[in-house]
PDB file of C-alpha atoms in Angstrom:
ATOM      1  CA  UNK A   1     -79.635  11.793 -31.110  1.00 67.00           C
ATOM      2  CA  UNK A   2     -83.332  12.623 -30.762  1.00 72.00           C
ATOM      3  CA  UNK A   3     -82.960  15.227 -28.016  1.00 70.00           C
ATOM      4  CA  UNK A   4     -83.233  18.152 -30.341  1.00 79.00           C
ATOM      5  CA  UNK A   5     -79.581  19.062 -31.044  1.00 80.00           C
ATOM      6  CA  UNK A   6     -77.544  18.986 -34.183  1.00 85.00           C
ATOM      7  CA  UNK A   7     -74.404  16.906 -33.846  1.00 85.00           C
ATOM      8  CA  UNK A   8     -71.306  15.599 -35.450  1.00 87.00           C
ATOM      9  CA  UNK A   9     -70.755  11.787 -35.193  1.00 88.00           C
ATOM     10  CA  UNK A  10     -67.215  10.455 -35.579  1.00 90.00           C
ATOM     11  CA  UNK A  11     -66.684   6.872 -36.569  1.00 91.00           C
ATOM     12  CA  UNK A  12     -63.058   5.713 -36.000  1.00 92.00           C
ATOM     13  CA  UNK A  13     -61.219   3.211 -38.124  1.00 95.00           C
ATOM     14  CA  UNK A  14     -62.763   0.112 -36.645  1.00 96.00           C
ATOM     15  CA  UNK A  15     -59.900  -2.130 -37.738  1.00 97.00           C
ATOM     16  CA  UNK A  16     -57.470   0.182 -35.979  1.00 97.00           C
ATOM     17  CA  UNK A  17     -59.549   0.451 -32.865  1.00 97.00           C
ATOM     18  CA  UNK A  18     -59.869  -3.311 -32.617  1.00 97.00           C
ATOM     19  CA  UNK A  19     -56.106  -3.681 -33.107  1.00 98.00           C
ATOM     20  CA  UNK A  20     -55.394  -1.127 -30.420  1.00 98.00           C
ATOM     21  CA  UNK A  21     -57.876  -2.725 -27.965  1.00 98.00           C
ATOM     22  CA  UNK A  22     -56.228  -6.077 -28.353  1.00 98.00           C
ATOM     23  CA  UNK A  23     -52.758  -4.743 -27.886  1.00 98.00           C
ATOM     24  CA  UNK A  24     -53.691  -2.434 -25.007  1.00 98.00           C
ATOM     25  CA  UNK A  25     -55.056  -5.580 -23.251  1.00 98.00           C
ATOM     26  CA  UNK A  26     -52.148  -7.917 -24.035  1.00 98.00           C
ATOM     27  CA  UNK A  27     -49.402  -5.341 -23.445  1.00 97.00           C
ATOM     28  CA  UNK A  28     -50.871  -3.179 -20.663  1.00 97.00           C
ATOM     29  CA  UNK A  29     -53.783  -5.070 -19.167  1.00 96.00           C
ATOM     30  CA  UNK A  30     -55.871  -2.016 -20.142  1.00 96.00           C
ATOM     31  CA  UNK A  31     -58.352  -2.927 -22.914  1.00 97.00           C
ATOM     32  CA  UNK A  32     -60.183   0.363 -22.398  1.00 95.00           C
ATOM     33  CA  UNK A  33     -57.190   2.608 -23.146  1.00 97.00           C
ATOM     34  CA  UNK A  34     -58.095   3.279 -26.824  1.00 96.00           C
ATOM     35  CA  UNK A  35     -61.738   4.146 -25.932  1.00 94.00           C
ATOM     36  CA  UNK A  36     -60.582   6.516 -23.214  1.00 94.00           C
ATOM     37  CA  UNK A  37     -57.977   8.225 -25.334  1.00 95.00           C
ATOM     38  CA  UNK A  38     -60.594   8.844 -28.067  1.00 93.00           C
ATOM     39  CA  UNK A  39     -63.140   9.987 -25.486  1.00 92.00           C
ATOM     40  CA  UNK A  40     -60.794  12.542 -23.947  1.00 93.00           C
ATOM     41  CA  UNK A  41     -58.868  13.750 -27.057  1.00 94.00           C
ATOM     42  CA  UNK A  42     -61.376  13.874 -29.865  1.00 94.00           C
ATOM     43  CA  UNK A  43     -63.624  16.666 -28.565  1.00 94.00           C
ATOM     44  CA  UNK A  44     -60.761  19.128 -28.016  1.00 94.00           C
ATOM     45  CA  UNK A  45     -59.410  18.215 -31.436  1.00 93.00           C
ATOM     46  CA  UNK A  46     -62.781  18.857 -33.129  1.00 93.00           C
ATOM     47  CA  UNK A  47     -63.160  22.082 -31.186  1.00 94.00           C
ATOM     48  CA  UNK A  48     -59.945  23.370 -32.750  1.00 93.00           C
ATOM     49  CA  UNK A  49     -60.945  22.213 -36.245  1.00 93.00           C
ATOM     50  CA  UNK A  50     -64.346  23.899 -35.952  1.00 93.00           C
ATOM     51  CA  UNK A  51     -63.101  26.930 -33.990  1.00 93.00           C
ATOM     52  CA  UNK A  52     -65.393  26.270 -31.076  1.00 93.00           C
ATOM     53  CA  UNK A  53     -63.707  27.590 -27.893  1.00 94.00           C
ATOM     54  CA  UNK A  54     -65.821  25.720 -25.328  1.00 96.00           C
ATOM     55  CA  UNK A  55     -66.002  21.923 -24.652  1.00 96.00           C
ATOM     56  CA  UNK A  56     -68.229  20.592 -21.894  1.00 95.00           C
ATOM     57  CA  UNK A  57     -67.888  17.156 -20.351  1.00 94.00           C
ATOM     58  CA  UNK A  58     -70.016  15.640 -17.551  1.00 91.00           C
ATOM     59  CA  UNK A  59     -68.493  14.976 -14.185  1.00 91.00           C
ATOM     60  CA  UNK A  60     -64.863  15.488 -13.114  1.00 92.00           C
ATOM     61  CA  UNK A  61     -62.652  12.423 -13.003  1.00 89.00           C
ATOM     62  CA  UNK A  62     -62.026  13.301  -9.356  1.00 87.00           C
ATOM     63  CA  UNK A  63     -65.380  11.529  -8.786  1.00 84.00           C
ATOM     64  CA  UNK A  64     -63.630   8.241  -9.675  1.00 82.00           C
ATOM     65  CA  UNK A  65     -60.324   8.577  -7.880  1.00 80.00           C
ATOM     66  CA  UNK A  66     -58.358  11.422  -9.461  1.00 84.00           C
ATOM     67  CA  UNK A  67     -56.971  14.115  -7.159  1.00 86.00           C
ATOM     68  CA  UNK A  68     -59.875  15.560  -5.139  1.00 87.00           C
ATOM     69  CA  UNK A  69     -58.502  19.093  -5.607  1.00 90.00           C
ATOM     70  CA  UNK A  70     -59.386  18.856  -9.266  1.00 89.00           C
ATOM     71  CA  UNK A  71     -62.960  19.459  -8.146  1.00 88.00           C
ATOM     72  CA  UNK A  72     -62.009  23.016  -7.008  1.00 91.00           C
ATOM     73  CA  UNK A  73     -61.944  24.364 -10.515  1.00 94.00           C
ATOM     74  CA  UNK A  74     -64.414  24.162 -13.412  1.00 96.00           C
ATOM     75  CA  UNK A  75     -61.875  23.282 -16.082  1.00 96.00           C
ATOM     76  CA  UNK A  76     -59.942  20.188 -17.042  1.00 95.00           C
ATOM     77  CA  UNK A  77     -56.153  20.688 -16.974  1.00 92.00           C
ATOM     78  CA  UNK A  78     -54.956  20.920 -20.573  1.00 92.00           C
ATOM     79  CA  UNK A  79     -52.241  18.396 -19.851  1.00 91.00           C
ATOM     80  CA  UNK A  80     -54.871  15.708 -20.174  1.00 92.00           C
ATOM     81  CA  UNK A  81     -55.576  16.525 -23.794  1.00 94.00           C
ATOM     82  CA  UNK A  82     -52.798  18.731 -25.106  1.00 94.00           C
ATOM     83  CA  UNK A  83     -49.134  18.168 -25.700  1.00 93.00           C
ATOM     84  CA  UNK A  84     -46.413  19.077 -28.140  1.00 90.00           C
ATOM     85  CA  UNK A  85     -44.988  15.645 -29.026  1.00 86.00           C
ATOM     86  CA  UNK A  86     -43.389  13.986 -31.970  1.00 88.00           C
ATOM     87  CA  UNK A  87     -45.146  11.020 -33.528  1.00 89.00           C
ATOM     88  CA  UNK A  88     -41.991   9.088 -32.619  1.00 89.00           C
ATOM     89  CA  UNK A  89     -42.800   9.637 -28.983  1.00 91.00           C
ATOM     90  CA  UNK A  90     -46.410   8.444 -29.092  1.00 94.00           C
ATOM     91  CA  UNK A  91     -47.447   4.938 -28.082  1.00 96.00           C
ATOM     92  CA  UNK A  92     -50.925   3.460 -28.345  1.00 96.00           C
ATOM     93  CA  UNK A  93     -51.798   0.168 -26.798  1.00 96.00           C
ATOM     94  CA  UNK A  94     -48.146  -0.458 -26.089  1.00 96.00           C
ATOM     95  CA  UNK A  95     -47.227  -0.047 -29.799  1.00 97.00           C
ATOM     96  CA  UNK A  96     -45.434   3.054 -31.110  1.00 96.00           C
ATOM     97  CA  UNK A  97     -47.375   5.244 -33.488  1.00 96.00           C
ATOM     98  CA  UNK A  98     -44.508   4.993 -35.985  1.00 96.00           C
ATOM     99  CA  UNK A  99     -44.752   1.152 -35.964  1.00 97.00           C
ATOM    100  CA  UNK A 100     -48.481   1.382 -36.437  1.00 97.00           C
ATOM    101  CA  UNK A 101     -47.922   3.307 -39.589  1.00 96.00           C
ATOM    102  CA  UNK A 102     -44.723   1.657 -40.906  1.00 96.00           C
ATOM    103  CA  UNK A 103     -45.356  -1.982 -40.025  1.00 96.00           C
ATOM    104  CA  UNK A 104     -49.163  -2.256 -39.646  1.00 97.00           C
ATOM    105  CA  UNK A 105     -50.052   0.095 -42.476  1.00 96.00           C
ATOM    106  CA  UNK A 106     -52.469   2.372 -40.572  1.00 97.00           C
ATOM    107  CA  UNK A 107     -52.764   5.987 -41.618  1.00 95.00           C
ATOM    108  CA  UNK A 108     -51.688   9.037 -39.610  1.00 94.00           C
ATOM    109  CA  UNK A 109     -55.077  10.515 -40.186  1.00 93.00           C
ATOM    110  CA  UNK A 110     -56.681   7.405 -38.502  1.00 94.00           C
ATOM    111  CA  UNK A 111     -54.392   7.768 -35.509  1.00 95.00           C
ATOM    112  CA  UNK A 112     -54.959  11.477 -34.910  1.00 92.00           C
ATOM    113  CA  UNK A 113     -58.290  10.975 -33.070  1.00 92.00           C
ATOM    114  CA  UNK A 114     -56.310   9.345 -30.301  1.00 95.00           C
ATOM    115  CA  UNK A 115     -53.583  11.993 -30.080  1.00 94.00           C
ATOM    116  CA  UNK A 116     -53.377  15.047 -27.931  1.00 94.00           C
ATOM    117  CA  UNK A 117     -54.019  18.421 -29.549  1.00 94.00           C
ATOM    118  CA  UNK A 118     -51.136  20.917 -30.094  1.00 93.00           C
ATOM    119  CA  UNK A 119     -50.893  23.513 -27.303  1.00 94.00           C
ATOM    120  CA  UNK A 120     -50.408  26.157 -30.085  1.00 94.00           C
ATOM    121  CA  UNK A 121     -53.780  25.254 -31.603  1.00 93.00           C
ATOM    122  CA  UNK A 122     -55.403  25.310 -28.203  1.00 93.00           C
ATOM    123  CA  UNK A 123     -53.998  28.805 -27.446  1.00 93.00           C
ATOM    124  CA  UNK A 124     -55.006  30.108 -30.847  1.00 92.00           C
ATOM    125  CA  UNK A 125     -58.619  28.961 -30.463  1.00 92.00           C
ATOM    126  CA  UNK A 126     -58.785  29.870 -26.744  1.00 93.00           C
ATOM    127  CA  UNK A 127     -60.462  26.574 -26.217  1.00 94.00           C
ATOM    128  CA  UNK A 128     -61.176  25.325 -22.584  1.00 96.00           C
ATOM    129  CA  UNK A 129     -62.767  22.058 -21.357  1.00 96.00           C
ATOM    130  CA  UNK A 130     -65.309  22.585 -18.560  1.00 97.00           C
ATOM    131  CA  UNK A 131     -67.140  20.201 -16.349  1.00 96.00           C
ATOM    132  CA  UNK A 132     -70.914  20.379 -16.120  1.00 94.00           C
ATOM    133  CA  UNK A 133     -70.525  18.879 -12.706  1.00 92.00           C
ATOM    134  CA  UNK A 134     -68.900  22.045 -11.444  1.00 94.00           C
ATOM    135  CA  UNK A 135     -72.009  24.099 -12.231  1.00 94.00           C
ATOM    136  CA  UNK A 136     -74.732  21.580 -11.582  1.00 89.00           C
ATOM    137  CA  UNK A 137     -74.752  19.335  -8.485  1.00 86.00           C
ATOM    138  CA  UNK A 138     -73.594  16.006  -9.779  1.00 86.00           C
ATOM    139  CA  UNK A 139     -75.631  13.293  -8.178  1.00 89.00           C
ATOM    140  CA  UNK A 140     -75.523  10.093 -10.362  1.00 88.00           C
ATOM    141  CA  UNK A 141     -78.943   8.843  -9.500  1.00 87.00           C
ATOM    142  CA  UNK A 142     -80.541  12.234 -10.243  1.00 90.00           C
ATOM    143  CA  UNK A 143     -78.606  12.438 -13.521  1.00 88.00           C
ATOM    144  CA  UNK A 144     -79.855   8.947 -14.357  1.00 88.00           C
ATOM    145  CA  UNK A 145     -83.504   9.863 -13.725  1.00 89.00           C
ATOM    146  CA  UNK A 146     -83.109  13.059 -15.721  1.00 88.00           C
ATOM    147  CA  UNK A 147     -81.558  11.194 -18.652  1.00 85.00           C
ATOM    148  CA  UNK A 148     -84.357   8.642 -18.729  1.00 87.00           C
ATOM    149  CA  UNK A 149     -87.015  11.384 -18.682  1.00 88.00           C
ATOM    150  CA  UNK A 150     -85.353  13.655 -21.207  1.00 85.00           C
ATOM    151  CA  UNK A 151     -83.406  11.452 -23.567  1.00 84.00           C
ATOM    152  CA  UNK A 152     -83.472   7.996 -25.046  1.00 84.00           C
ATOM    153  CA  UNK A 153     -81.225   6.591 -22.378  1.00 85.00           C
ATOM    154  CA  UNK A 154     -82.155   3.125 -21.241  1.00 85.00           C
ATOM    155  CA  UNK A 155     -80.643   1.201 -18.274  1.00 85.00           C
ATOM    156  CA  UNK A 156     -79.919  -2.527 -18.202  1.00 83.00           C
ATOM    157  CA  UNK A 157     -82.930  -4.655 -17.425  1.00 85.00           C
ATOM    158  CA  UNK A 158     -80.745  -6.559 -14.942  1.00 87.00           C
ATOM    159  CA  UNK A 159     -77.871  -5.910 -12.602  1.00 90.00           C
ATOM    160  CA  UNK A 160     -74.508  -5.102 -14.198  1.00 91.00           C
ATOM    161  CA  UNK A 161     -71.983  -7.816 -13.518  1.00 92.00           C
ATOM    162  CA  UNK A 162     -69.439  -6.810 -10.896  1.00 93.00           C
ATOM    163  CA  UNK A 163     -71.756  -4.367  -9.293  1.00 93.00           C
ATOM    164  CA  UNK A 164     -75.293  -3.745  -8.124  1.00 92.00           C
ATOM    165  CA  UNK A 165     -76.292  -0.854 -10.529  1.00 90.00           C
ATOM    166  CA  UNK A 166     -78.130  -0.961 -13.757  1.00 88.00           C
ATOM    167  CA  UNK A 167     -77.155   2.399 -15.302  1.00 83.00           C
ATOM    168  CA  UNK A 168     -73.506   3.184 -14.678  1.00 83.00           C
ATOM    169  CA  UNK A 169     -70.762   2.840 -17.315  1.00 81.00           C
ATOM    170  CA  UNK A 170     -72.643   1.043 -20.075  1.00 81.00           C
ATOM    171  CA  UNK A 171     -70.799   2.715 -22.915  1.00 81.00           C
ATOM    172  CA  UNK A 172     -69.243  -0.343 -24.416  1.00 89.00           C
ATOM    173  CA  UNK A 173     -68.968  -4.059 -23.823  1.00 92.00           C
ATOM    174  CA  UNK A 174     -65.257  -3.487 -23.070  1.00 93.00           C
ATOM    175  CA  UNK A 175     -66.415  -1.666 -19.908  1.00 93.00           C
ATOM    176  CA  UNK A 176     -67.015  -5.039 -18.345  1.00 93.00           C
ATOM    177  CA  UNK A 177     -63.385  -6.120 -19.116  1.00 94.00           C
ATOM    178  CA  UNK A 178     -62.053  -2.773 -17.961  1.00 94.00           C
ATOM    179  CA  UNK A 179     -63.455  -3.175 -14.472  1.00 94.00           C
ATOM    180  CA  UNK A 180     -62.367  -6.807 -14.357  1.00 96.00           C
ATOM    181  CA  UNK A 181     -58.753  -5.872 -15.236  1.00 96.00           C
ATOM    182  CA  UNK A 182     -58.949  -2.974 -12.726  1.00 95.00           C
ATOM    183  CA  UNK A 183     -59.845  -5.541  -9.994  1.00 96.00           C
ATOM    184  CA  UNK A 184     -56.931  -7.745 -10.959  1.00 96.00           C
ATOM    185  CA  UNK A 185     -54.449  -4.818 -11.055  1.00 96.00           C
ATOM    186  CA  UNK A 186     -55.585  -2.743  -8.122  1.00 96.00           C
ATOM    187  CA  UNK A 187     -57.885  -4.891  -6.028  1.00 96.00           C
ATOM    188  CA  UNK A 188     -60.915  -2.671  -6.604  1.00 95.00           C
ATOM    189  CA  UNK A 189     -63.695  -3.171  -9.135  1.00 94.00           C
ATOM    190  CA  UNK A 190     -66.973  -1.766 -10.319  1.00 94.00           C
ATOM    191  CA  UNK A 191     -68.855  -2.320  -7.119  1.00 95.00           C
ATOM    192  CA  UNK A 192     -66.139  -0.384  -5.196  1.00 95.00           C
ATOM    193  CA  UNK A 193     -66.467   2.585  -7.561  1.00 93.00           C
ATOM    194  CA  UNK A 194     -70.275   2.558  -7.449  1.00 93.00           C
ATOM    195  CA  UNK A 195     -70.468   2.093  -3.658  1.00 94.00           C
ATOM    196  CA  UNK A 196     -67.922   4.776  -2.918  1.00 92.00           C
ATOM    197  CA  UNK A 197     -69.833   7.282  -4.937  1.00 90.00           C
ATOM    198  CA  UNK A 198     -73.208   6.409  -3.444  1.00 92.00           C
ATOM    199  CA  UNK A 199     -71.760   6.522   0.091  1.00 94.00           C
ATOM    200  CA  UNK A 200     -70.377  10.024  -0.590  1.00 90.00           C
ATOM    201  CA  UNK A 201     -73.754  11.129  -1.920  1.00 90.00           C
ATOM    202  CA  UNK A 202     -75.539   9.748   1.084  1.00 93.00           C
ATOM    203  CA  UNK A 203     -77.590   7.161  -0.907  1.00 94.00           C
ATOM    204  CA  UNK A 204     -76.249   4.176   1.118  1.00 95.00           C
ATOM    205  CA  UNK A 205     -74.268   3.780   4.338  1.00 96.00           C
ATOM    206  CA  UNK A 206     -70.677   2.628   4.470  1.00 96.00           C
ATOM    207  CA  UNK A 207     -71.783  -0.691   5.979  1.00 96.00           C
ATOM    208  CA  UNK A 208     -74.186  -1.220   3.052  1.00 97.00           C
ATOM    209  CA  UNK A 209     -71.469  -0.323   0.595  1.00 96.00           C
ATOM    210  CA  UNK A 210     -68.961  -2.725   2.106  1.00 97.00           C
ATOM    211  CA  UNK A 211     -71.557  -5.496   1.931  1.00 97.00           C
ATOM    212  CA  UNK A 212     -72.232  -4.760  -1.711  1.00 97.00           C
ATOM    213  CA  UNK A 213     -68.470  -4.795  -2.448  1.00 97.00           C
ATOM    214  CA  UNK A 214     -68.009  -8.136  -0.686  1.00 96.00           C
ATOM    215  CA  UNK A 215     -70.918  -9.592  -2.709  1.00 96.00           C
ATOM    216  CA  UNK A 216     -70.257  -8.270  -6.259  1.00 96.00           C
ATOM    217  CA  UNK A 217     -66.792  -6.818  -6.671  1.00 95.00           C
ATOM    218  CA  UNK A 218     -64.515  -8.709  -8.962  1.00 92.00           C
ATOM    219  CA  UNK A 219     -67.328 -10.778 -10.421  1.00 94.00           C
ATOM    220  CA  UNK A 220     -66.194 -12.345 -13.687  1.00 95.00           C
ATOM    221  CA  UNK A 221     -67.639 -10.509 -16.793  1.00 94.00           C
ATOM    222  CA  UNK A 222     -69.386 -13.614 -18.079  1.00 95.00           C
ATOM    223  CA  UNK A 223     -72.056 -11.730 -20.100  1.00 93.00           C
ATOM    224  CA  UNK A 224     -69.754 -10.234 -22.729  1.00 95.00           C
ATOM    225  CA  UNK A 225     -66.495 -12.167 -22.333  1.00 97.00           C
ATOM    226  CA  UNK A 226     -67.126 -14.225 -25.451  1.00 97.00           C
ATOM    227  CA  UNK A 227     -67.922 -11.174 -27.526  1.00 97.00           C
ATOM    228  CA  UNK A 228     -64.903  -9.310 -26.261  1.00 97.00           C
ATOM    229  CA  UNK A 229     -62.544 -12.181 -26.839  1.00 97.00           C
ATOM    230  CA  UNK A 230     -63.881 -12.578 -30.419  1.00 97.00           C
ATOM    231  CA  UNK A 231     -63.431  -8.814 -30.912  1.00 97.00           C
ATOM    232  CA  UNK A 232     -59.771  -9.052 -29.769  1.00 97.00           C
ATOM    233  CA  UNK A 233     -59.240 -12.263 -31.692  1.00 97.00           C
ATOM    234  CA  UNK A 234     -58.076 -14.244 -28.691  1.00 97.00           C
ATOM    235  CA  UNK A 235     -59.337 -17.334 -26.928  1.00 97.00           C
ATOM    236  CA  UNK A 236     -60.797 -17.387 -23.455  1.00 97.00           C
ATOM    237  CA  UNK A 237     -57.692 -19.205 -22.228  1.00 97.00           C
ATOM    238  CA  UNK A 238     -55.500 -16.563 -23.810  1.00 97.00           C
ATOM    239  CA  UNK A 239     -57.552 -13.980 -21.891  1.00 97.00           C
ATOM    240  CA  UNK A 240     -56.979 -15.759 -18.596  1.00 96.00           C
ATOM    241  CA  UNK A 241     -53.250 -16.323 -19.328  1.00 96.00           C
ATOM    242  CA  UNK A 242     -52.759 -12.643 -20.258  1.00 96.00           C
ATOM    243  CA  UNK A 243     -54.666 -11.163 -17.294  1.00 94.00           C
ATOM    244  CA  UNK A 244     -52.587 -13.127 -14.778  1.00 95.00           C
ATOM    245  CA  UNK A 245     -49.533 -11.221 -15.870  1.00 95.00           C
ATOM    246  CA  UNK A 246     -51.034  -8.093 -14.415  1.00 96.00           C
ATOM    247  CA  UNK A 247     -52.215  -9.527 -11.082  1.00 95.00           C
ATOM    248  CA  UNK A 248     -50.540  -7.509  -8.326  1.00 93.00           C
ATOM    249  CA  UNK A 249     -48.767  -9.947  -5.969  1.00 93.00           C
ATOM    250  CA  UNK A 250     -48.878  -7.502  -3.001  1.00 96.00           C
ATOM    251  CA  UNK A 251     -52.666  -7.513  -3.223  1.00 97.00           C
ATOM    252  CA  UNK A 252     -53.514 -11.165  -3.834  1.00 97.00           C
ATOM    253  CA  UNK A 253     -52.956 -14.596  -2.286  1.00 95.00           C
ATOM    254  CA  UNK A 254     -53.919 -17.894  -3.784  1.00 94.00           C
ATOM    255  CA  UNK A 255     -55.818 -19.952  -1.121  1.00 94.00           C
ATOM    256  CA  UNK A 256     -56.704 -23.520  -2.046  1.00 93.00           C
ATOM    257  CA  UNK A 257     -56.362 -22.623  -5.730  1.00 91.00           C
ATOM    258  CA  UNK A 258     -58.523 -19.545  -5.501  1.00 92.00           C
ATOM    259  CA  UNK A 259     -57.216 -15.976  -5.657  1.00 95.00           C
ATOM    260  CA  UNK A 260     -58.236 -13.899  -2.667  1.00 95.00           C
ATOM    261  CA  UNK A 261     -57.466 -10.326  -1.632  1.00 96.00           C
ATOM    262  CA  UNK A 262     -54.993 -10.046   1.198  1.00 96.00           C
ATOM    263  CA  UNK A 263     -56.763  -7.109   2.796  1.00 95.00           C
ATOM    264  CA  UNK A 264     -60.374  -6.913   1.651  1.00 95.00           C
ATOM    265  CA  UNK A 265     -62.313  -3.900   2.801  1.00 94.00           C
ATOM    266  CA  UNK A 266     -64.819  -6.033   4.718  1.00 94.00           C
ATOM    267  CA  UNK A 267     -61.978  -7.202   6.987  1.00 92.00           C
ATOM    268  CA  UNK A 268     -60.706  -3.641   7.684  1.00 88.00           C
ATOM    269  CA  UNK A 269     -61.338  -2.204  11.093  1.00 81.00           C
ATOM    270  CA  UNK A 270     -62.385   1.496  11.318  1.00 75.00           C
TER     271      UNK A 270
END
């Protein structure tokens, strides 16, 4: 905010966002869904309202596992933020938008920040979403140093749980739960994402990355678990009970009462 640019700041209905986060976790094992939907959909929606035809995001999601061919073009496919759908077809956090309005008394205007923008409005404005990472070499460590030197960005003063970094994905306390649920569902966590990117960028070797994954991946998010449970209005036991519903049986075995990956990367032969 102190970098020398005028800006619009949007504050969502906090009661709604809290409700959606809880239900996204309990119903989908995905507590970060409301945050991501707002993050991806709000900027295109504002661009249409303000008649601004260009929206710029940072790096392409292909950096984190989306189709690698997405990196071959500068724009985000409009299917990620634009659709012509009825409110009866929209579901947030596993709850239909119609139910959110009729049963839970939320307003349509509060929900719209999470909705895709109409293709007609996109076409009328001529709006496109571009990735800065297509035009500027996207090296996370370099971006981190630039941010520290030119903005008010501050890293953690300690290692982030589940990984070895201090600056990646610190947007929200729910980030910690997001990566923990990702580990449960897919067998890969924050250290896997961070290591894979640093290996590709030549910052560490594959052997170093595998060692970091073995040491830190899947670490329980102890630092913020109490805050997150209070935010979602659930107990810690309810958190554990809910998350086990999403543990993928083809990825995990319970050995002497402890869940272990069936095929961890450090046991893979290359």
